[in-house]
Amino acid sequence: MQIDSDDQAMLDEASALTEVFEKAPAFMAVLGGPDHVFEMANPAYYQLIGQRDIIGKPVLAALPEVAGQGYIELLDAVLHTGVPFVGTEMKVLLQESAGAAEVVRYVNFVYQARRNRQGEIVGVFAHGIDVTDLVIARRTSEEQAQQLKRQAQMFDSLLTNITDFVYAFDREGRFIYSNRPLLDLLGISLEQIVGKTFHDLPYPDDLATTLHAYIQRVVEQKQQIVDETPYTSPTGVMGYYEYIFSPVLGDDGEVALVAGSTRNITERVLQAQQKDEFLAVVSHELKTPVTSIKAYVQVLQRRLAREGNASVVTHLSKVDAQINKLTALIGDLLDVTKIKSGKLQFHESDFALDEQVAESVEEVQRTAEHHTIVFERTSNATVHGDRDRIGQVLVNLLTNAVKYSARETTVLVKTTTSGATVTVSVQDSGVGISADQAPHVFEQFYRAVNDQKGAIAGLGLGLYIAAEIIQRHSGTIWVESAEGRGSTFFFALPVVALQRASQQRIAPPAEGAHE
Ligand code: ADP
């Protein structure tokens, strides 16, 4: 048989179409007759329906699970009307192989009527693509977005119902969130705060500058900052606030945003102020009567001594010793109130530290008859500051060393220089302080708990005052101790000069200026 060029063209076209049919990523199936019998299906279609044997079978027989899913009805409609049907992301439950469990697939497809040469509809051509992965991915991300939104709403309503302020900044210090309590204090809305820095909001300039600089510091150093400040709101609400700025790190390990929380501590601050005022008044009021009792005791002591009444004089000197303890306690209370109100004043001069140490040692030794205080004098340092106040620190450390160690033990005092610093150490072999308590002994009213302490009186103020005095002299104070094995308290001060046996040498200027 001769094949003419038209036939050849038709054959070429047919083979090209077959190739498309075989290789297309789209699924295709040719159905014929009123029962929609499968005539052809391409590999993509086989993949969709689980490689089942379908050719020559009506759809319902080949794919029984589609019954009741509406597809047969759609095929019928196309077959009868000739109007194509276009389905988008339509769900179909299909078995992965004959008899297997059904899985959900989503498909975009077209049902198109097939006609014979006479134009009569003889079947349906189905083609489309499996968009399951796409749909699932999109739905998952939509669900995630929904979930995030719900979470954000939940956090916002949780944060609205607490009294603390909770907020967040971007790396440039612009607000990205604030809960309702802060918005209420500032009298603005969330929309008004977002994108603003402290400088754009109702904050005094210096406070805005400090807060903004703190955020910058959190971003750079990746470390939390805690501080407190007084603040008066635009509506005139005055209060004290404690705030914490914390870094929130991103996947790259850098600070992605800064989270902040603020607590209103007005009540606490006012209570502390009241307590300080009370202490100030009480210690001031106690001072005068105690001073006059002391004066009367001394008068009595002198008179009775003249009259030769030795036993009463001995008793009176015990009374005097107790008055001295009371005076020291009142002195401590007064000092604390001065520290609190910034009124602790120093009378400064250059003085030989060793001499002051020797004097303090002698003073404490006088009343500590059951202890031996040994002073190893080696520093020869001249320091600058308030000699009496440094003496007060020494007396405190020496009294503690005696107080917290057993009778008949020795307290060793040393002064040593290193570079431009002189260090004084007071070492006892007493009860010691445990490692967890040692860092706290310089805090106000802190008293360590140890075995023998119950009976030892004290207010827990001496070291607090000592630390303040040393810090105000640009020095440092610390303790090395182990429970049951004694303690050594140290303080270090800048040296202004070193005096040697036969010559005087000026030391390099001390670090840190004096007040
Ligand atoms: P106080 O002695 O009045 O309690 P301080 O402020 O002087 O107050 O001391 C605080 C606390 O530190 C003391 O209560 C005590 O627990 C501890 N402490 C101070 N010095 C010594 C020491 N040399 N040995 C053991 N514990 C000490």
XYZ file of C-alpha atoms and ligand atoms in Angstrom:
542
model
C 0.000 0.000 0.000
C 1.197 3.399 -0.903
C 1.347 5.960 1.847
C 0.786 9.431 0.563
C 2.274 12.508 2.139
C -1.010 13.410 3.965
C -1.151 10.012 5.581
C 2.525 10.298 6.448
C 1.833 13.670 8.108
C -1.062 12.149 10.064
C 1.116 9.241 11.181
C 3.881 11.625 12.242
C 1.395 13.686 14.183
C -0.043 10.573 15.808
C 3.354 9.304 16.861
C 4.276 12.735 18.197
C 1.041 12.784 20.184
C 1.701 9.279 21.487
C 5.076 10.412 22.689
C 3.523 13.363 24.489
C 0.900 11.012 25.892
C 3.564 8.617 27.199
C 5.981 11.122 28.575
C 3.705 13.890 29.762
C 3.891 14.764 33.420
C 0.152 15.333 33.112
C -2.096 12.314 33.535
C -4.300 11.398 30.612
C -6.970 8.796 30.082
C -9.288 8.053 27.200
C -12.752 6.795 28.183
C -15.378 5.481 25.856
C -19.120 4.796 25.955
C -21.792 5.441 28.545
C -19.972 3.380 31.193
C -16.741 5.280 30.664
C -14.628 2.300 29.728
C -10.887 2.922 29.870
C -9.439 2.764 26.359
C -6.042 4.250 27.060
C -4.144 5.721 29.983
C -0.666 7.164 30.166
C 2.036 6.333 32.780
C 1.203 9.415 34.818
C -2.396 8.189 35.093
C -1.216 4.723 36.168
C 0.872 6.349 38.815
C -2.158 8.222 40.109
C -4.325 5.140 40.389
C -1.675 2.769 41.664
C -0.746 0.815 38.528
C -4.044 -1.057 38.433
C -5.243 -3.028 35.441
C -7.916 -0.749 34.007
C -7.965 -1.016 30.199
C -11.273 -2.372 28.902
C -12.991 -1.808 32.263
C -15.610 0.803 33.105
C -14.424 3.409 35.636
C -16.611 2.017 38.402
C -15.178 -1.474 37.940
C -11.610 -0.295 37.489
C -11.641 2.212 40.332
C -14.502 1.145 42.629
C -13.543 3.663 45.331
C -14.586 6.627 43.148
C -18.235 5.663 43.522
C -20.042 8.316 45.495
C -17.304 10.912 45.047
C -19.165 12.726 42.268
C -16.781 11.958 39.389
C -19.028 9.510 37.544
C -21.748 12.162 37.574
C -19.310 14.687 36.111
C -18.295 12.260 33.374
C -21.961 11.573 32.590
C -22.649 15.288 32.311
C -19.753 15.867 29.901
C -20.819 12.848 27.847
C -24.361 14.118 27.576
C -23.836 17.853 27.208
C -20.445 18.080 25.549
C -19.578 20.908 27.914
C -16.082 20.397 29.287
C -15.596 20.292 33.008
C -12.595 22.004 34.604
C -11.792 21.004 38.170
C -9.325 22.801 40.375
C -7.686 21.261 43.408
C -10.424 18.681 43.612
C -10.096 16.076 46.287
C -10.261 12.431 45.278
C -9.805 9.361 47.461
C -7.861 6.723 45.579
C -6.431 3.339 46.420
C -2.686 3.163 46.018
C -3.178 -0.304 44.571
C -6.157 -2.613 44.181
C -7.749 -3.219 47.579
C -5.295 -0.963 49.432
C -6.310 1.810 51.811
C -7.519 5.012 50.210
C -5.315 8.074 50.162
C -6.271 11.657 49.499
C -5.084 13.197 46.231
C -5.777 16.663 44.896
C -6.042 17.119 41.138
C -6.456 19.899 38.590
C -8.117 18.308 35.569
C -10.295 18.688 32.520
C -12.994 16.301 31.258
C -13.477 16.886 27.574
C -15.971 15.248 25.247
C -14.501 13.087 22.474
C -16.396 13.106 19.196
C -16.301 10.877 16.116
C -16.066 12.160 12.583
C -19.774 12.744 12.606
C -19.477 14.980 15.626
C -21.222 12.578 17.960
C -19.908 12.312 21.467
C -18.324 8.900 21.969
C -16.455 9.303 25.177
C -14.467 11.541 27.453
C -10.844 12.550 27.428
C -9.575 13.192 30.950
C -6.310 14.994 31.556
C -4.832 16.905 34.414
C -2.124 17.113 37.037
C -1.674 15.789 40.512
C -1.260 18.849 42.747
C -1.411 16.981 46.059
C 2.043 18.025 47.261
C 1.386 21.633 46.353
C -1.986 21.739 48.057
C -0.717 20.027 51.195
C 2.301 22.339 51.359
C 0.114 25.397 50.936
C -2.448 24.199 53.457
C 0.315 23.427 55.948
C 1.774 26.883 55.582
C -1.697 28.411 55.833
C -2.330 26.362 58.950
C 1.020 27.406 60.375
C 0.252 31.043 59.654
C -3.131 30.618 61.336
C -1.532 28.907 64.282
C 1.061 31.677 64.602
C -1.683 34.248 64.466
C -3.637 32.415 67.141
C -0.510 32.142 69.257
C 0.248 35.841 68.872
C -3.341 36.629 69.861
C -3.089 34.316 72.824
C 0.190 35.873 74.031
C -1.199 39.331 73.520
C -4.270 38.580 75.611
C -2.159 36.861 78.265
C 0.196 39.825 78.366
C -2.673 42.275 78.470
C -3.920 40.777 81.691
C -0.721 41.055 83.664
C 0.300 44.268 85.383
C 3.942 44.193 84.231
C 4.896 45.911 80.995
C 6.056 43.526 78.294
C 7.482 44.798 75.035
C 10.077 44.160 72.340
C 12.409 46.189 70.140
C 14.141 45.562 66.859
C 17.927 45.892 66.662
C 17.620 49.635 66.088
C 15.683 50.124 69.316
C 12.294 50.593 67.643
C 9.289 49.151 69.435
C 7.834 46.142 67.657
C 5.376 45.183 70.375
C 4.006 46.467 73.645
C 1.346 44.972 75.869
C -1.653 47.000 76.959
C -0.451 48.135 80.427
C 2.497 50.080 78.961
C 0.314 51.500 76.182
C -2.158 52.638 78.830
C 0.567 54.296 80.887
C 1.851 56.159 77.828
C -1.692 56.867 76.639
C -1.072 55.585 73.090
C -2.160 52.713 70.855
C -0.140 49.758 69.584
C -0.075 51.304 66.094
C 1.359 54.486 67.574
C 4.182 52.769 69.447
C 5.314 50.325 66.746
C 8.315 51.673 64.841
C 9.110 54.348 67.439
C 12.216 54.631 69.606
C 12.222 55.981 73.160
C 13.180 59.372 71.724
C 9.914 59.520 69.731
C 7.797 58.721 72.792
C 6.874 60.626 75.953
C 10.134 59.990 77.857
C 12.442 62.672 79.270
C 15.521 63.116 77.049
C 18.078 61.752 79.490
C 15.991 58.671 80.278
C 15.327 58.049 76.563
C 19.073 58.301 75.906
C 19.913 55.849 78.706
C 17.255 53.321 77.667
C 18.202 53.539 73.997
C 21.888 53.058 74.846
C 20.979 49.998 76.946
C 19.201 48.394 73.989
C 22.272 49.034 71.849
C 24.407 47.451 74.533
C 22.186 44.348 74.707
C 22.483 43.994 70.908
C 26.279 44.336 71.007
C 27.067 42.331 74.123
C 24.192 39.826 73.934
C 23.687 40.219 77.670
C 20.750 41.098 79.829
C 20.560 44.504 81.499
C 18.600 45.158 84.684
C 18.095 48.628 86.100
C 15.476 50.822 87.669
C 14.266 54.347 87.169
C 11.713 56.841 88.424
C 9.237 57.843 85.709
C 6.296 60.197 85.481
C 3.776 59.348 82.781
C 2.229 61.942 80.424
C -0.881 61.803 82.612
C 1.177 62.619 85.708
C 1.420 59.118 87.245
C 4.703 59.073 89.159
C 6.367 55.760 89.977
C 9.535 53.700 90.222
C 10.080 50.982 87.665
C 12.472 48.058 87.466
C 13.166 46.904 83.929
C 14.987 44.036 82.253
C 16.170 44.145 78.639
C 17.087 40.675 77.320
C 18.617 39.571 74.018
C 16.601 37.223 71.806
C 19.013 35.434 69.489
C 18.230 34.556 65.876
C 19.362 31.451 63.988
C 22.627 33.196 63.116
C 23.482 33.591 66.809
C 23.100 37.370 66.615
C 20.570 39.390 68.577
C 17.404 39.377 66.472
C 15.386 41.460 68.893
C 15.453 42.776 72.426
C 12.686 41.699 74.802
C 11.800 43.970 77.680
C 9.766 43.706 80.832
C 9.123 46.348 83.447
C 7.712 46.045 86.933
C 6.217 48.849 88.947
C 8.238 48.861 92.185
C 6.867 52.116 93.577
C 5.458 50.491 96.692
C 8.716 48.686 97.424
C 10.784 51.844 96.930
C 8.456 53.924 99.111
C 8.534 51.276 101.835
C 12.325 51.175 101.705
C 12.402 54.975 101.921
C 10.090 54.869 104.925
C 12.295 52.281 106.565
C 15.384 54.414 105.918
C 13.644 57.467 107.321
C 12.581 55.490 110.378
C 16.147 54.259 110.903
C 17.456 57.793 110.533
C 15.032 59.171 113.109
C 15.509 56.300 115.582
C 19.295 56.349 115.442
C 19.368 60.108 115.726
C 17.010 60.053 118.725
C 19.019 57.283 120.425
C 22.289 59.080 120.069
C 21.603 61.970 122.449
C 20.426 60.004 125.517
C 23.188 57.417 125.094
C 25.807 60.170 124.896
C 24.540 61.736 128.108
C 24.328 58.365 129.903
C 27.966 57.839 128.986
C 28.879 61.264 130.323
C 27.068 60.586 133.638
C 28.745 57.192 133.982
C 32.131 58.771 133.503
C 31.353 61.452 136.109
C 30.241 58.732 138.534
C 33.322 56.643 137.779
C 35.615 59.561 138.599
C 33.744 60.459 141.779
C 33.626 56.869 143.085
C 37.277 56.353 142.177
C 38.099 59.409 144.282
C 36.057 57.961 147.127
C 37.943 54.697 146.739
C 34.862 52.592 145.882
C 36.751 50.185 143.648
C 34.074 47.524 143.230
C 31.430 49.987 141.966
C 34.043 51.533 139.651
C 34.616 48.076 138.148
C 30.899 47.674 137.603
C 30.651 51.099 136.055
C 33.452 50.303 133.620
C 31.391 47.292 132.496
C 28.431 49.637 132.028
C 30.726 51.937 130.058
C 31.845 49.045 127.835
C 28.207 48.199 127.088
C 27.482 51.849 126.326
C 30.395 51.786 123.885
C 28.812 48.811 122.091
C 25.512 50.644 121.974
C 27.236 53.766 120.655
C 28.901 51.687 117.935
C 25.559 50.195 116.910
C 23.926 53.606 116.762
C 26.949 54.853 114.793
C 26.430 52.045 112.266
C 22.742 52.879 111.895
C 23.546 56.533 111.384
C 26.187 55.654 108.799
C 23.710 53.509 106.880
C 21.196 56.331 106.759
C 23.960 58.670 105.563
C 24.967 56.204 102.827
C 21.332 55.924 101.728
C 20.854 59.657 101.540
C 24.260 60.245 99.925
C 25.422 62.211 102.961
C 28.367 60.089 104.057
C 31.146 62.636 103.970
C 34.890 62.159 104.001
C 37.624 64.410 105.346
C 40.502 63.538 103.145
C 44.254 63.797 103.522
C 47.354 61.745 102.751
C 48.284 59.462 105.618
C 50.552 56.522 106.421
C 48.351 53.464 106.260
C 50.541 51.316 108.526
C 50.173 53.814 111.332
C 46.416 53.772 111.101
C 46.443 49.969 111.023
C 48.684 49.896 114.126
C 46.324 52.267 115.953
C 43.244 50.236 115.067
C 44.983 47.002 116.085
C 45.895 48.543 119.429
C 42.360 49.844 119.951
C 40.743 46.470 119.314
C 43.435 44.573 121.238
C 42.614 46.637 124.324
C 39.143 45.114 124.581
C 39.966 41.696 123.140
C 41.851 40.282 126.069
C 41.387 36.651 124.986
C 42.824 37.100 121.484
C 46.237 38.057 120.190
C 46.325 40.428 117.239
C 49.619 40.373 115.356
C 50.408 43.128 112.859
C 53.080 42.451 110.239
C 53.893 45.888 108.973
C 55.464 45.812 105.529
C 53.726 48.249 103.225
C 55.055 51.702 104.164
C 52.348 53.029 101.910
C 50.835 56.469 102.007
C 47.226 56.548 100.919
C 44.772 59.348 100.350
C 41.417 59.414 102.058
C 39.566 59.740 105.321
C 41.866 58.294 107.962
C 39.114 57.861 110.556
C 36.823 56.093 108.116
C 39.628 53.713 107.048
C 40.234 53.197 110.782
C 36.525 52.385 111.125
C 36.846 49.706 108.416
C 39.865 48.208 110.169
C 38.164 48.196 113.575
C 35.175 46.494 112.001
C 37.272 43.774 110.347
C 39.331 43.255 113.507
C 36.270 43.158 115.770
C 34.644 40.617 113.454
C 37.834 38.517 113.396
C 37.756 38.454 117.196
C 33.983 37.998 117.364
C 33.875 35.063 114.968
C 36.903 33.111 116.288
C 37.560 31.100 119.429
C 39.303 32.487 122.475
C 43.082 32.185 122.681
C 43.501 32.289 118.921
C 45.526 34.769 116.903
C 44.388 37.352 114.355
C 47.059 38.173 111.789
C 47.091 41.576 110.074
C 49.323 42.366 107.097
C 49.807 45.266 104.741
C 51.514 44.568 101.420
C 52.030 46.600 98.269
C 51.898 45.482 94.685
C 52.388 48.103 91.992
C 50.293 51.104 92.888
C 48.032 49.208 95.257
C 48.289 48.439 98.942
C 46.384 45.489 100.348
C 45.438 45.025 103.965
C 44.529 41.547 105.138
C 42.920 40.489 108.402
C 43.149 36.751 108.920
C 41.461 34.768 111.661
C 41.153 31.080 112.351
C 37.521 31.214 113.337
C 34.187 29.828 112.167
C 34.658 30.927 108.549
C 31.935 31.549 105.975
C 30.576 29.046 103.456
C 31.263 29.708 99.767
C 27.612 30.435 98.982
C 27.300 32.982 101.784
C 30.649 34.735 101.365
C 29.624 36.961 98.405
C 26.696 38.315 100.450
C 28.431 39.388 103.646
C 28.900 42.942 102.298
C 25.160 43.364 101.806
C 23.045 45.424 104.157
C 21.649 43.416 107.128
C 23.212 40.178 105.841
C 24.289 37.781 108.565
C 25.769 34.436 107.593
C 24.428 31.322 109.230
C 27.091 29.234 110.879
C 27.396 26.861 113.807
C 28.457 29.118 116.593
C 26.884 32.323 115.437
C 23.591 32.064 117.296
C 25.063 33.679 120.352
C 27.013 36.414 118.537
C 25.184 39.731 118.386
C 25.232 41.989 115.355
C 23.085 43.847 112.865
C 24.847 42.830 109.668
C 25.764 46.431 108.889
C 29.498 46.668 109.598
C 30.714 45.093 106.359
C 28.106 46.943 104.311
C 29.446 50.250 105.653
C 33.051 49.059 105.232
C 32.398 48.175 101.581
C 30.851 51.594 100.930
C 33.814 53.386 102.550
C 36.371 51.362 100.589
C 34.517 51.802 97.290
C 34.298 55.543 97.875
C 38.116 55.456 98.237
C 38.405 53.817 94.795
C 39.339 50.571 96.502
C 38.075 47.019 96.622
C 37.110 44.761 99.499
C 36.696 41.001 99.499
C 36.853 37.872 101.600
C 38.455 34.467 101.241
C 37.068 31.888 103.579
C 36.057 28.311 104.125
C 33.506 27.232 106.664
C 35.206 26.122 109.879
C 38.642 27.107 108.641
C 38.821 30.829 109.319
C 38.420 33.864 107.113
C 40.713 36.437 105.594
C 39.202 39.803 104.760
C 41.143 42.022 102.364
C 40.849 45.568 101.180
C 43.023 47.242 98.602
C 43.564 50.982 98.140
C 45.477 53.068 95.626
C 48.902 54.108 96.903
C 49.920 57.743 96.572
C 53.470 57.296 97.852
C 55.779 54.653 99.278
C 58.036 55.527 102.171
C 61.191 53.420 102.394
C 63.487 53.149 105.424
C 65.865 55.920 104.338
C 64.313 57.378 101.229
C 60.975 58.447 99.992
C 59.828 57.255 96.618
C 56.885 58.648 94.831
C 54.831 55.840 93.376
C 53.110 56.127 90.005
C 49.792 57.920 90.272
C 47.076 55.661 91.552
C 44.398 54.448 89.201
C 41.022 56.068 89.732
C 40.628 59.566 91.049
C 39.697 60.401 94.595
C 36.638 62.357 95.405
P 27.611 41.670 112.062
O 28.935 41.175 112.502
O 27.092 42.789 112.875
O 26.620 40.578 111.889
P 28.939 42.449 109.601
O 28.403 43.250 108.478
O 30.153 42.947 110.261
O 27.737 42.305 110.617
O 29.179 40.993 109.085
C 28.201 40.368 108.306
C 28.249 38.859 108.474
O 29.451 38.353 107.912
C 28.298 38.426 109.915
O 26.994 38.304 110.461
C 28.992 37.090 109.843
O 28.069 36.078 109.514
C 29.932 37.252 108.674
N 31.303 37.566 109.098
C 31.895 38.779 109.118
N 33.173 38.675 109.527
C 33.401 37.367 109.739
C 34.543 36.597 110.162
N 35.719 37.168 110.427
N 34.395 35.246 110.258
C 33.216 34.644 109.981
N 32.105 35.309 109.580
C 32.200 36.650 109.465
